[in-house]
Amino acid sequence: MSPKFDLVVVNGIVVTAADAVPCCIGIKGGKIHTLSPSFSSDEIEGAQIIDAEGAYVMPGGVDAHVHLCQDLKTGAHGLGGECADDFETGSRSAAAGGTTTIITFATQTRDETDRSLIKVVEAYNARAEATGSFIDYGFHIIIVRNDPEILENELPILVRDWGVTSCKLFMTYKSQRLTDTQLLDVMLASQKNEITTMIHAENGDMIQWLAEKLENKGMVAPYYHALSRPPVVEMEATNRAIALAGLIENPILFVHIGSPLAAANVRNAQTQGMPIYAETCPQYLNLTYDDLQKFHSPTCFENSKHICSPPPPPGTSDHDELYLGLHNGTFTIFSSDHCPFRYDHPHGKPSGDLVSRKPGSFRFIPNGIPGVETRMSLLYTGGLATGRITPRKFVELTSTNPSKLYGLYPKKGAIMPGSDADLVIWHPQKTFEPFALSNDMLHHNVDYTPYEGKEFVNWPRYTILRGRVIWAEGELKGKPYDGEYLKRGPSYFGTGPAGRRRDARKTATWLR
Ligand code: DUC
Ligand code: ZN
Ligand code: ZN
């Protein structure tokens, strides 16, 4: 007779977004089968047994903001750079950090031959299939044009055939940003197709104007990247995007919010009942302006290791406010925004737009830092272990809410019978020795970590993907083609409270 379970996890504290209880988990056929206070020896006979030794057992991490294999070299769009991680190395790194699902970006460009979104997704999918992935994955689509026929004809196909149910739009970067009219066009098309609209909210004009002024004064070192994007840049853009979204009642998710000023706009909109969601990332809770001038001298190029957009906030009091936003629900999800640009590589941080580049100018340093492997442990260290967020909130932010927002729940992000048996099991806190991180401990293909030397108080002991152990006690056990492509459904969060009264001063009520 075949065993009742393939794998059982015993002696753990099972944490979900709702509860944290001592509980055993029985897994069969890659799915959660049974949750029980205990199992008899008959029940677990023949199964692989993991003793969690009193540690937290959580749904595997869902990192909904990861850049892999994204060709950012084309066009003068200020990002430059080449992704050093492909699906194999990026997903390997994610698995070692407790993540079992990633959502990455297929991107349209302004190239006239690149209008078809379907072709963009097909070409991007070929990159994923070329290497395989250690963990499950899905795609967002970045849309940089408002071609009516493409939006009309192709969005339904992306949803139906590919399960691509989210798009990202930019309010900055010359070759990616959309005007307000274009934003409205794409938002309306997304809404019709139940596609979640993600917004990169920074005021592109303010940035360009400030960057030119800084450059004219010779202020071109990496540190000045932050001064070209003071928090008001994000504040203005979030405010405007909320108004645009409100006009047509389109739910939006702000990606990588880095300032409390922007978070306050989000909270205010949420208080009004608007379906406005937000993401923040580890860099905004762990780095500050100081990190952009910490290496050798304030003008040293090595400080480019901390350049991301939006930049880290000015000071540690901003971290406190952003943690409060995680605690009080302003932030819906916590993602890495993993950008795998190498430091010591001609197509990494020193690349940029090679034609018009002025030597060393921050303007041409690719924006973004790696962090898919450190995301969960950084939030454990800075949020959970300090009591700033509860274990339940930790699960909500790192797994359950990204699954709900991006149409994966309850297959992902849950520990309930029928859900995929994706788990992260931590070390028992009492016996874990804190350690200082160094880049050679990580599994990405990037030559640095922005968190070099930082102390971590815990790390995933086991990562389990659909019932298979893929990371255990510091060793990778999985393989590149273990991961499967995920066709996603519509967002679980819907369009906000159904009974909300429409205010014609803010909403084009006649549009419906
Ligand atoms: N936006 C991202 O999502 N990641 C890095 C840089 C950027 O502008
Ligand atoms: Zn962005
Ligand atoms: Zn990003």
Short mmCIF file of C-alpha atoms and ligand atoms in Angstrom, two decimals:
data_model
loop_
_atom_site.label_atom_id
_atom_site.label_comp_id
_atom_site.label_asym_id
_atom_site.label_seq_id
_atom_site.Cartn_x
_atom_site.Cartn_y
_atom_site.Cartn_z
CA MET A 1 0.00 0.00 0.00
CA SER A 2 1.37 3.44 -0.86
CA PRO A 3 2.09 5.70 2.09
CA LYS A 4 -0.60 8.17 3.11
CA PHE A 5 1.83 11.08 2.68
CA ASP A 6 4.96 11.66 0.62
CA LEU A 7 6.33 14.19 3.10
CA VAL A 8 5.34 15.34 6.57
CA VAL A 9 6.52 18.39 8.47
CA VAL A 10 6.19 17.93 12.22
CA ASN A 11 6.88 20.04 15.33
CA GLY A 12 6.52 23.38 13.58
CA ILE A 13 4.59 26.56 14.25
CA VAL A 14 2.54 26.85 11.10
CA VAL A 15 2.12 30.50 10.22
CA THR A 16 -0.38 31.79 7.70
CA ALA A 17 -1.71 35.28 7.09
CA ALA A 18 -4.48 34.38 9.55
CA ASP A 19 -2.95 32.20 12.27
CA ALA A 20 0.20 30.94 13.95
CA VAL A 21 -0.39 27.53 15.55
CA PRO A 22 1.60 24.40 16.42
CA CYS A 23 0.62 22.01 13.68
CA CYS A 24 1.80 19.12 11.51
CA ILE A 25 1.47 19.12 7.73
CA GLY A 26 0.92 16.07 5.54
CA ILE A 27 1.83 16.45 1.87
CA LYS A 28 0.72 14.20 -0.99
CA GLY A 29 1.20 14.58 -4.73
CA GLY A 30 2.78 18.02 -4.36
CA LYS A 31 -0.23 19.43 -2.49
CA ILE A 32 -1.03 20.20 1.11
CA HIS A 33 -3.21 17.24 2.11
CA THR A 34 -3.77 17.31 5.88
CA LEU A 35 -3.21 19.73 8.76
CA SER A 36 -3.34 18.10 12.14
CA PRO A 37 -2.14 18.72 15.72
CA SER A 38 -0.30 15.38 15.48
CA PHE A 39 0.07 12.31 13.30
CA SER A 40 0.09 8.69 14.43
CA SER A 41 3.10 6.58 13.49
CA ASP A 42 0.88 4.59 11.14
CA GLU A 43 -0.13 7.73 9.32
CA ILE A 44 3.42 8.85 8.61
CA GLU A 45 4.87 5.45 7.82
CA GLY A 46 6.82 5.53 4.56
CA ALA A 47 6.81 9.33 4.33
CA GLN A 48 9.85 11.58 4.35
CA ILE A 49 9.83 13.41 7.69
CA ILE A 50 11.09 16.91 8.40
CA ASP A 51 11.29 17.89 12.06
CA ALA A 52 10.85 21.66 12.20
CA GLU A 53 12.02 21.65 15.87
CA GLY A 54 9.64 24.41 16.94
CA ALA A 55 10.54 26.78 14.10
CA TYR A 56 8.17 28.76 11.90
CA VAL A 57 6.74 26.94 8.89
CA MET A 58 5.32 29.38 6.34
CA PRO A 59 4.00 29.37 2.78
CA GLY A 60 6.92 29.65 0.37
CA GLY A 61 7.86 33.20 -0.56
CA VAL A 62 6.22 34.79 -3.58
CA ASP A 63 8.45 37.53 -4.97
CA ALA A 64 6.32 39.48 -7.42
CA HIS A 65 9.02 41.87 -8.61
CA VAL A 66 12.11 40.27 -10.13
CA HIS A 67 14.12 41.26 -13.21
CA LEU A 68 15.75 38.34 -15.03
CA CYS A 69 17.01 38.06 -18.59
CA GLN A 70 15.56 41.46 -19.32
CA ASP A 71 17.41 43.14 -22.14
CA LEU A 72 17.85 46.70 -20.92
CA LYS A 73 20.62 47.67 -23.32
CA THR A 74 18.38 48.71 -26.18
CA GLY A 75 17.49 52.38 -26.52
CA ALA A 76 18.59 55.43 -24.59
CA HIS A 77 16.27 54.81 -21.69
CA GLY A 78 18.66 55.54 -18.88
CA LEU A 79 18.50 52.06 -17.42
CA GLY A 80 21.23 50.56 -19.57
CA GLY A 81 22.84 47.49 -18.16
CA GLU A 82 22.46 43.81 -18.79
CA CYS A 83 20.86 41.35 -16.38
CA ALA A 84 23.53 39.00 -15.06
CA ASP A 85 20.89 36.56 -13.83
CA ASP A 86 18.91 34.35 -16.14
CA PHE A 87 16.06 32.12 -15.01
CA GLU A 88 18.45 29.46 -13.78
CA THR A 89 20.70 31.63 -11.61
CA GLY A 90 17.99 34.04 -10.47
CA SER A 91 15.59 31.29 -9.44
CA ARG A 92 18.42 29.36 -7.76
CA SER A 93 19.13 32.41 -5.64
CA ALA A 94 15.43 32.84 -4.86
CA ALA A 95 15.14 29.20 -3.73
CA ALA A 96 18.09 29.56 -1.39
CA GLY A 97 16.34 32.55 0.16
CA GLY A 98 13.01 30.81 0.83
CA THR A 99 11.12 31.89 -2.29
CA THR A 100 9.14 29.38 -4.34
CA THR A 101 7.46 31.67 -6.89
CA ILE A 102 8.78 34.66 -8.83
CA ILE A 103 7.05 36.99 -11.24
CA THR A 104 9.44 38.59 -13.73
CA PHE A 105 9.08 41.22 -16.47
CA ALA A 106 8.72 40.79 -20.21
CA THR A 107 9.22 44.23 -21.70
CA GLN A 108 8.01 45.99 -24.80
CA THR A 109 10.37 48.64 -26.17
CA ARG A 110 9.76 51.77 -28.24
CA ASP A 111 11.27 50.00 -31.23
CA GLU A 112 8.66 50.22 -34.01
CA THR A 113 9.16 46.52 -34.75
CA ASP A 114 8.39 45.62 -31.13
CA ARG A 115 4.74 46.64 -31.01
CA SER A 116 3.24 43.20 -30.49
CA LEU A 117 2.97 42.34 -26.82
CA ILE A 118 2.38 38.70 -27.65
CA LYS A 119 5.68 38.50 -29.52
CA VAL A 120 7.42 40.15 -26.57
CA VAL A 121 6.03 37.51 -24.23
CA GLU A 122 6.85 34.67 -26.62
CA ALA A 123 10.44 35.85 -26.97
CA TYR A 124 10.78 36.28 -23.22
CA ASN A 125 9.30 32.87 -22.55
CA ALA A 126 11.95 31.36 -24.83
CA ARG A 127 14.58 32.81 -22.47
CA ALA A 128 12.94 31.11 -19.51
CA GLU A 129 12.67 27.82 -21.36
CA ALA A 130 16.29 28.01 -22.48
CA THR A 131 17.62 27.55 -18.95
CA GLY A 132 14.66 26.39 -16.89
CA SER A 133 13.87 27.63 -13.42
CA PHE A 134 14.37 26.11 -9.97
CA ILE A 135 11.01 27.52 -8.85
CA ASP A 136 7.62 28.40 -10.34
CA TYR A 137 7.38 31.61 -12.32
CA GLY A 138 5.04 33.93 -14.15
CA PHE A 139 5.41 37.12 -16.21
CA HIS A 140 4.24 40.72 -15.97
CA ILE A 141 4.23 42.71 -19.19
CA ILE A 142 5.82 46.19 -19.34
CA ILE A 143 3.84 48.37 -21.77
CA VAL A 144 5.52 51.50 -23.16
CA ARG A 145 3.10 52.43 -25.97
CA ASN A 146 -0.65 52.93 -26.27
CA ASP A 147 -1.26 51.41 -29.72
CA PRO A 148 -5.07 51.03 -29.73
CA GLU A 149 -5.17 47.91 -31.92
CA ILE A 150 -2.59 46.12 -29.79
CA LEU A 151 -4.42 46.97 -26.57
CA GLU A 152 -7.74 45.96 -28.09
CA ASN A 153 -6.66 42.74 -29.77
CA GLU A 154 -3.72 41.43 -27.81
CA LEU A 155 -4.50 42.03 -24.14
CA PRO A 156 -7.37 39.48 -24.19
CA ILE A 157 -5.00 36.92 -25.75
CA LEU A 158 -2.30 37.60 -23.17
CA VAL A 159 -4.83 36.96 -20.43
CA ARG A 160 -6.47 33.91 -22.04
CA ASP A 161 -3.44 32.12 -23.50
CA TRP A 162 -0.63 33.22 -21.22
CA GLY A 163 -2.29 34.12 -17.93
CA VAL A 164 -0.40 37.41 -17.97
CA THR A 165 -2.78 39.42 -15.80
CA SER A 166 -0.61 42.36 -14.76
CA CYS A 167 1.19 45.13 -16.59
CA LYS A 168 3.74 47.71 -15.50
CA LEU A 169 3.65 51.33 -16.69
CA PHE A 170 6.31 54.00 -16.22
CA MET A 171 5.91 57.69 -15.38
CA THR A 172 9.64 58.30 -15.84
CA TYR A 173 12.51 57.32 -18.22
CA LYS A 174 12.45 58.97 -21.62
CA SER A 175 11.96 55.82 -23.63
CA GLN A 176 9.45 54.17 -21.33
CA ARG A 177 7.33 56.83 -19.72
CA LEU A 178 3.74 57.36 -20.73
CA THR A 179 1.97 60.72 -20.76
CA ASP A 180 -1.16 61.10 -18.65
CA THR A 181 -3.34 60.46 -21.71
CA GLN A 182 -1.39 57.34 -22.55
CA LEU A 183 -1.58 56.16 -18.95
CA LEU A 184 -5.37 56.54 -19.08
CA ASP A 185 -5.56 54.62 -22.36
CA VAL A 186 -3.58 51.66 -21.04
CA MET A 187 -5.26 51.71 -17.63
CA LEU A 188 -8.70 51.60 -19.26
CA ALA A 189 -7.65 48.71 -21.50
CA SER A 190 -6.21 46.88 -18.49
CA GLN A 191 -9.35 47.41 -16.51
CA LYS A 192 -11.50 45.97 -19.31
CA ASN A 193 -9.34 42.85 -19.27
CA GLU A 194 -9.06 42.58 -15.46
CA ILE A 195 -5.34 43.20 -15.68
CA THR A 196 -3.69 44.66 -12.57
CA THR A 197 -1.90 47.90 -13.41
CA MET A 198 1.48 48.38 -11.73
CA ILE A 199 2.84 51.91 -11.74
CA HIS A 200 6.42 53.16 -11.46
CA ALA A 201 5.55 56.54 -9.96
CA GLU A 202 8.28 59.16 -10.28
CA ASN A 203 7.85 62.52 -12.02
CA GLY A 204 10.10 62.21 -15.08
CA ASP A 205 10.23 65.95 -15.77
CA MET A 206 11.35 66.81 -12.24
CA ILE A 207 14.08 64.18 -12.45
CA GLN A 208 15.33 65.34 -15.83
CA TRP A 209 15.35 68.98 -14.75
CA LEU A 210 17.19 68.27 -11.50
CA ALA A 211 19.65 65.90 -13.18
CA GLU A 212 20.63 68.55 -15.72
CA LYS A 213 21.11 71.17 -13.00
CA LEU A 214 23.26 68.77 -10.97
CA GLU A 215 25.31 67.83 -14.00
CA ASN A 216 25.91 71.49 -14.89
CA LYS A 217 27.37 71.96 -11.44
CA GLY A 218 29.61 68.93 -11.86
CA MET A 219 27.62 67.00 -9.24
CA VAL A 220 27.68 63.67 -11.09
CA ALA A 221 28.82 61.14 -8.46
CA PRO A 222 26.48 58.26 -7.53
CA TYR A 223 25.29 60.10 -4.42
CA TYR A 224 23.69 62.80 -6.57
CA HIS A 225 21.40 60.22 -8.11
CA ALA A 226 19.40 60.49 -4.88
CA LEU A 227 19.36 64.29 -5.03
CA SER A 228 17.96 64.11 -8.56
CA ARG A 229 15.00 62.20 -7.09
CA PRO A 230 14.01 63.77 -3.77
CA PRO A 231 10.91 62.21 -2.17
CA VAL A 232 8.63 64.91 -3.61
CA VAL A 233 9.24 63.34 -7.04
CA GLU A 234 7.47 60.20 -5.87
CA MET A 235 4.90 62.17 -3.93
CA GLU A 236 3.80 64.11 -7.01
CA ALA A 237 3.63 61.06 -9.26
CA THR A 238 1.69 58.88 -6.81
CA ASN A 239 -0.77 61.72 -6.25
CA ARG A 240 -1.27 62.12 -10.01
CA ALA A 241 -1.57 58.39 -10.68
CA ILE A 242 -4.16 58.06 -7.90
CA ALA A 243 -6.20 60.85 -9.54
CA LEU A 244 -5.91 59.22 -12.98
CA ALA A 245 -6.85 55.80 -11.61
CA GLY A 246 -9.75 57.32 -9.66
CA LEU A 247 -11.06 59.05 -12.77
CA ILE A 248 -11.70 55.70 -14.45
CA GLU A 249 -11.96 53.58 -11.27
CA ASN A 250 -9.02 51.41 -12.14
CA PRO A 251 -7.25 49.51 -9.33
CA ILE A 252 -3.49 50.16 -9.30
CA LEU A 253 -0.47 48.87 -7.46
CA PHE A 254 2.47 51.21 -6.91
CA VAL A 255 5.71 49.31 -7.24
CA HIS A 256 8.83 49.99 -5.16
CA ILE A 257 7.53 52.84 -2.97
CA GLY A 258 10.54 54.34 -1.21
CA SER A 259 9.26 57.37 0.64
CA PRO A 260 6.82 57.98 3.47
CA LEU A 261 5.43 60.95 1.50
CA ALA A 262 4.27 58.61 -1.26
CA ALA A 263 3.05 56.08 1.29
CA ALA A 264 0.89 58.81 2.86
CA ASN A 265 -0.81 59.40 -0.52
CA VAL A 266 -1.51 55.70 -0.80
CA ARG A 267 -2.94 55.54 2.69
CA ASN A 268 -5.12 58.56 2.11
CA ALA A 269 -6.56 56.99 -1.06
CA GLN A 270 -7.14 53.70 0.75
CA THR A 271 -8.95 55.55 3.53
CA GLN A 272 -11.33 56.88 0.89
CA GLY A 273 -12.06 53.29 -0.14
CA MET A 274 -10.10 53.46 -3.40
CA PRO A 275 -8.55 50.21 -4.68
CA ILE A 276 -4.98 51.52 -4.42
CA TYR A 277 -2.24 49.07 -3.44
CA ALA A 278 1.46 49.48 -2.81
CA GLU A 279 4.69 47.54 -2.68
CA THR A 280 7.87 48.37 -0.85
CA CYS A 281 11.21 46.60 -0.98
CA PRO A 282 14.15 45.77 1.32
CA GLN A 283 16.33 48.64 0.05
CA TYR A 284 13.86 51.19 1.43
CA LEU A 285 14.01 49.67 4.91
CA ASN A 286 17.73 49.00 5.07
CA LEU A 287 19.62 51.64 3.05
CA THR A 288 19.73 55.44 3.22
CA TYR A 289 21.38 58.32 1.36
CA ASP A 290 24.47 57.58 3.48
CA ASP A 291 24.95 54.30 1.64
CA LEU A 292 25.41 56.26 -1.58
CA GLN A 293 28.59 57.81 -0.18
CA LYS A 294 29.93 55.15 2.11
CA PHE A 295 32.70 53.65 -0.05
CA HIS A 296 36.17 55.22 0.12
CA SER A 297 35.12 58.76 -0.78
CA PRO A 298 31.79 60.39 -1.50
CA THR A 299 32.62 60.51 -5.22
CA CYS A 300 33.83 56.92 -5.57
CA PHE A 301 32.10 54.95 -8.33
CA GLU A 302 31.72 51.99 -5.98
CA ASN A 303 28.81 53.86 -4.43
CA SER A 304 26.89 52.93 -7.58
CA LYS A 305 26.31 49.60 -5.85
CA HIS A 306 23.48 51.32 -4.01
CA ILE A 307 21.86 53.17 -6.92
CA CYS A 308 18.24 52.20 -7.40
CA SER A 309 15.10 54.00 -8.43
CA PRO A 310 13.48 55.43 -6.43
CA PRO A 311 16.61 55.91 -4.33
CA PRO A 312 16.91 54.74 -0.73
CA PRO A 313 15.27 57.28 1.61
CA PRO A 314 17.26 60.09 3.26
CA GLY A 315 17.44 58.71 6.81
CA THR A 316 16.55 55.97 9.26
CA SER A 317 13.43 57.78 10.49
CA ASP A 318 12.04 57.05 7.00
CA HIS A 319 12.63 53.34 7.67
CA ASP A 320 10.50 53.60 10.81
CA GLU A 321 7.66 55.19 8.86
CA LEU A 322 7.85 52.59 6.11
CA TYR A 323 7.82 49.77 8.68
CA LEU A 324 4.70 51.36 10.11
CA GLY A 325 3.20 51.17 6.61
CA LEU A 326 3.97 47.45 6.53
CA HIS A 327 2.34 47.01 9.92
CA ASN A 328 -0.80 49.05 9.22
CA GLY A 329 -1.59 47.66 5.77
CA THR A 330 -0.60 50.65 3.62
CA PHE A 331 1.79 48.28 1.89
CA THR A 332 0.09 45.26 0.40
CA ILE A 333 3.20 43.38 -0.67
CA PHE A 334 6.94 43.22 -0.01
CA SER A 335 9.07 42.36 -3.06
CA SER A 336 12.76 42.39 -3.86
CA ASP A 337 12.92 44.39 -7.13
CA HIS A 338 15.92 42.17 -7.83
CA CYS A 339 18.02 43.93 -10.51
CA PRO A 340 21.05 41.79 -11.27
CA PHE A 341 23.56 44.34 -12.60
CA ARG A 342 27.16 43.36 -11.93
CA TYR A 343 29.50 45.97 -10.50
CA ASP A 344 32.67 44.88 -12.27
CA HIS A 345 31.37 44.31 -15.78
CA PRO A 346 31.19 46.57 -18.86
CA HIS A 347 27.48 45.83 -19.23
CA GLY A 348 26.74 46.17 -15.53
CA LYS A 349 26.83 49.30 -13.38
CA PRO A 350 29.49 51.01 -15.52
CA SER A 351 27.47 50.62 -18.74
CA GLY A 352 24.49 52.89 -19.31
CA ASP A 353 24.03 54.71 -22.58
CA LEU A 354 27.47 54.33 -24.09
CA VAL A 355 26.91 56.90 -26.84
CA SER A 356 26.10 60.06 -24.92
CA ARG A 357 27.56 59.06 -21.59
CA LYS A 358 29.57 61.60 -19.64
CA PRO A 359 32.19 59.72 -17.67
CA GLY A 360 30.94 58.66 -14.29
CA SER A 361 27.66 60.53 -14.36
CA PHE A 362 24.98 58.98 -12.15
CA ARG A 363 22.52 59.55 -14.98
CA PHE A 364 23.95 56.65 -16.94
CA ILE A 365 24.40 54.12 -14.17
CA PRO A 366 21.74 51.39 -14.37
CA ASN A 367 19.18 51.76 -11.59
CA GLY A 368 18.63 48.75 -9.42
CA ILE A 369 20.25 46.36 -6.98
CA PRO A 370 20.15 42.61 -6.40
CA GLY A 371 18.16 41.08 -3.54
CA VAL A 372 15.95 38.12 -4.47
CA GLU A 373 17.81 35.86 -2.00
CA THR A 374 17.97 38.29 0.91
CA ARG A 375 14.37 39.60 0.75
CA MET A 376 12.80 37.18 3.24
CA SER A 377 15.68 37.14 5.73
CA LEU A 378 16.01 40.91 5.74
CA LEU A 379 12.35 41.28 6.65
CA TYR A 380 12.70 38.53 9.24
CA THR A 381 15.70 40.30 10.76
CA GLY A 382 14.42 43.88 10.66
CA GLY A 383 10.68 43.33 10.98
CA LEU A 384 9.69 40.01 12.51
CA ALA A 385 12.53 39.49 14.99
CA THR A 386 12.24 43.06 16.26
CA GLY A 387 8.47 42.84 16.70
CA ARG A 388 7.76 45.59 14.16
CA ILE A 389 5.52 43.14 12.31
CA THR A 390 3.91 39.91 13.46
CA PRO A 391 4.73 36.53 11.90
CA ARG A 392 1.25 36.60 10.32
CA LYS A 393 1.91 39.98 8.75
CA PHE A 394 5.24 38.65 7.50
CA VAL A 395 3.42 35.86 5.63
CA GLU A 396 0.78 38.23 4.31
CA LEU A 397 3.39 40.58 2.83
CA THR A 398 5.86 38.05 1.46
CA SER A 399 3.51 35.37 0.17
CA THR A 400 -0.26 35.54 0.64
CA ASN A 401 -0.94 39.06 -0.62
CA PRO A 402 1.31 38.83 -3.70
CA SER A 403 -0.51 35.59 -4.54
CA LYS A 404 -3.90 37.24 -4.09
CA LEU A 405 -2.96 40.43 -5.93
CA TYR A 406 -1.55 38.60 -8.94
CA GLY A 407 -4.13 35.86 -9.34
CA LEU A 408 -2.29 32.90 -7.83
CA TYR A 409 -4.27 32.36 -4.63
CA PRO A 410 -4.99 29.85 -3.10
CA LYS A 411 -2.71 27.66 -5.25
CA LYS A 412 0.14 29.77 -3.88
CA GLY A 413 0.45 31.79 -0.68
CA ALA A 414 -1.62 29.46 1.49
CA ILE A 415 -1.24 26.40 3.68
CA MET A 416 -4.60 24.75 3.20
CA PRO A 417 -5.68 21.40 1.80
CA GLY A 418 -5.37 21.55 -1.99
CA SER A 419 -2.80 24.35 -2.10
CA ASP A 420 0.60 23.70 -3.65
CA ALA A 421 2.92 22.36 -0.94
CA ASP A 422 5.31 25.32 -1.18
CA LEU A 423 6.90 25.96 2.20
CA VAL A 424 9.73 27.83 3.84
CA ILE A 425 10.91 26.45 7.18
CA TRP A 426 13.10 28.69 9.30
CA HIS A 427 15.73 27.69 11.84
CA PRO A 428 14.56 27.47 15.46
CA GLN A 429 15.36 30.97 16.71
CA LYS A 430 16.92 29.76 19.98
CA THR A 431 19.67 27.80 18.30
CA PHE A 432 20.42 30.02 15.31
CA GLU A 433 23.71 31.93 15.47
CA PRO A 434 23.39 35.37 13.81
CA PHE A 435 25.91 35.83 11.02
CA ALA A 436 27.33 38.61 8.85
CA LEU A 437 26.42 38.23 5.17
CA SER A 438 29.01 38.16 2.43
CA ASN A 439 28.31 37.93 -1.29
CA ASP A 440 30.04 34.57 -1.66
CA MET A 441 27.28 33.00 0.47
CA LEU A 442 24.67 33.94 -2.12
CA HIS A 443 23.60 32.06 -5.26
CA HIS A 444 22.93 34.83 -7.74
CA ASN A 445 25.29 35.70 -10.58
CA VAL A 446 25.96 39.21 -9.33
CA ASP A 447 29.38 40.16 -7.98
CA TYR A 448 28.13 42.10 -4.96
CA THR A 449 25.34 42.40 -2.44
CA PRO A 450 24.25 45.80 -1.10
CA TYR A 451 24.00 44.07 2.30
CA GLU A 452 27.64 42.98 2.59
CA GLY A 453 28.55 42.67 6.29
CA LYS A 454 24.99 43.06 7.53
CA GLU A 455 23.97 40.82 10.43
CA PHE A 456 21.13 38.35 9.79
CA VAL A 457 19.32 36.69 12.68
CA ASN A 458 17.77 33.80 10.73
CA TRP A 459 17.79 32.18 7.30
CA PRO A 460 15.54 29.62 5.59
CA ARG A 461 16.52 26.13 6.66
CA TYR A 462 14.32 24.34 4.12
CA THR A 463 12.59 25.51 0.96
CA ILE A 464 9.97 23.13 -0.40
CA LEU A 465 8.43 23.43 -3.87
CA ARG A 466 5.27 21.42 -4.53
CA GLY A 467 6.34 18.86 -1.93
CA ARG A 468 9.98 18.57 -3.02
CA VAL A 469 12.83 19.85 -0.87
CA ILE A 470 14.85 22.23 -3.06
CA TRP A 471 16.99 23.86 -0.36
CA ALA A 472 18.08 22.20 2.90
CA GLU A 473 20.60 23.16 5.57
CA GLY A 474 22.56 25.48 3.29
CA GLU A 475 22.54 23.24 0.22
CA LEU A 476 20.62 23.41 -3.03
CA LYS A 477 18.70 20.22 -3.69
CA GLY A 478 16.56 21.34 -6.62
CA LYS A 479 17.22 21.48 -10.35
CA PRO A 480 16.69 24.17 -13.00
CA TYR A 481 13.65 22.56 -14.63
CA ASP A 482 11.80 21.91 -11.34
CA GLY A 483 9.94 25.20 -11.81
CA GLU A 484 6.75 25.48 -13.86
CA TYR A 485 5.26 28.42 -15.73
CA LEU A 486 2.21 29.85 -13.95
CA LYS A 487 -0.78 31.05 -15.92
CA ARG A 488 -2.40 33.52 -13.56
CA GLY A 489 -5.99 34.62 -13.04
CA PRO A 490 -7.44 38.02 -12.14
CA SER A 491 -6.59 39.77 -8.90
CA TYR A 492 -8.36 38.45 -5.82
CA PHE A 493 -8.59 41.99 -4.46
CA GLY A 494 -11.07 43.15 -7.06
CA THR A 495 -12.03 46.76 -7.56
CA GLY A 496 -12.62 48.00 -4.03
CA PRO A 497 -15.75 48.08 -1.86
CA ALA A 498 -18.74 47.31 -4.05
CA GLY A 499 -21.05 49.71 -2.26
CA ARG A 500 -18.72 52.71 -2.49
CA ARG A 501 -20.59 55.78 -3.67
CA ARG A 502 -19.11 57.31 -6.79
CA ASP A 503 -18.18 60.96 -6.55
CA ALA A 504 -18.57 62.72 -9.90
CA ARG A 505 -16.07 65.35 -8.77
CA LYS A 506 -13.36 62.67 -8.88
CA THR A 507 -14.69 59.95 -11.17
CA ALA A 508 -16.00 60.00 -14.74
CA THR A 509 -19.14 58.18 -13.65
CA TRP A 510 -20.68 58.46 -17.15
CA LEU A 511 -17.87 56.31 -18.64
CA ARG A 512 -19.50 53.08 -17.49
N1 DUC B 1 12.29 50.15 -11.91
C1 DUC B 1 12.30 48.92 -11.42
O1 DUC B 1 11.27 48.30 -11.25
N2 DUC B 1 13.46 48.34 -11.11
C2 DUC B 1 14.68 48.99 -11.26
C3 DUC B 1 14.68 50.29 -11.87
C4 DUC B 1 13.38 50.84 -12.15
O2 DUC B 1 13.29 51.95 -12.62
ZN ZN B 2 10.31 50.65 -11.73
ZN ZN B 3 11.93 46.61 -10.82
#
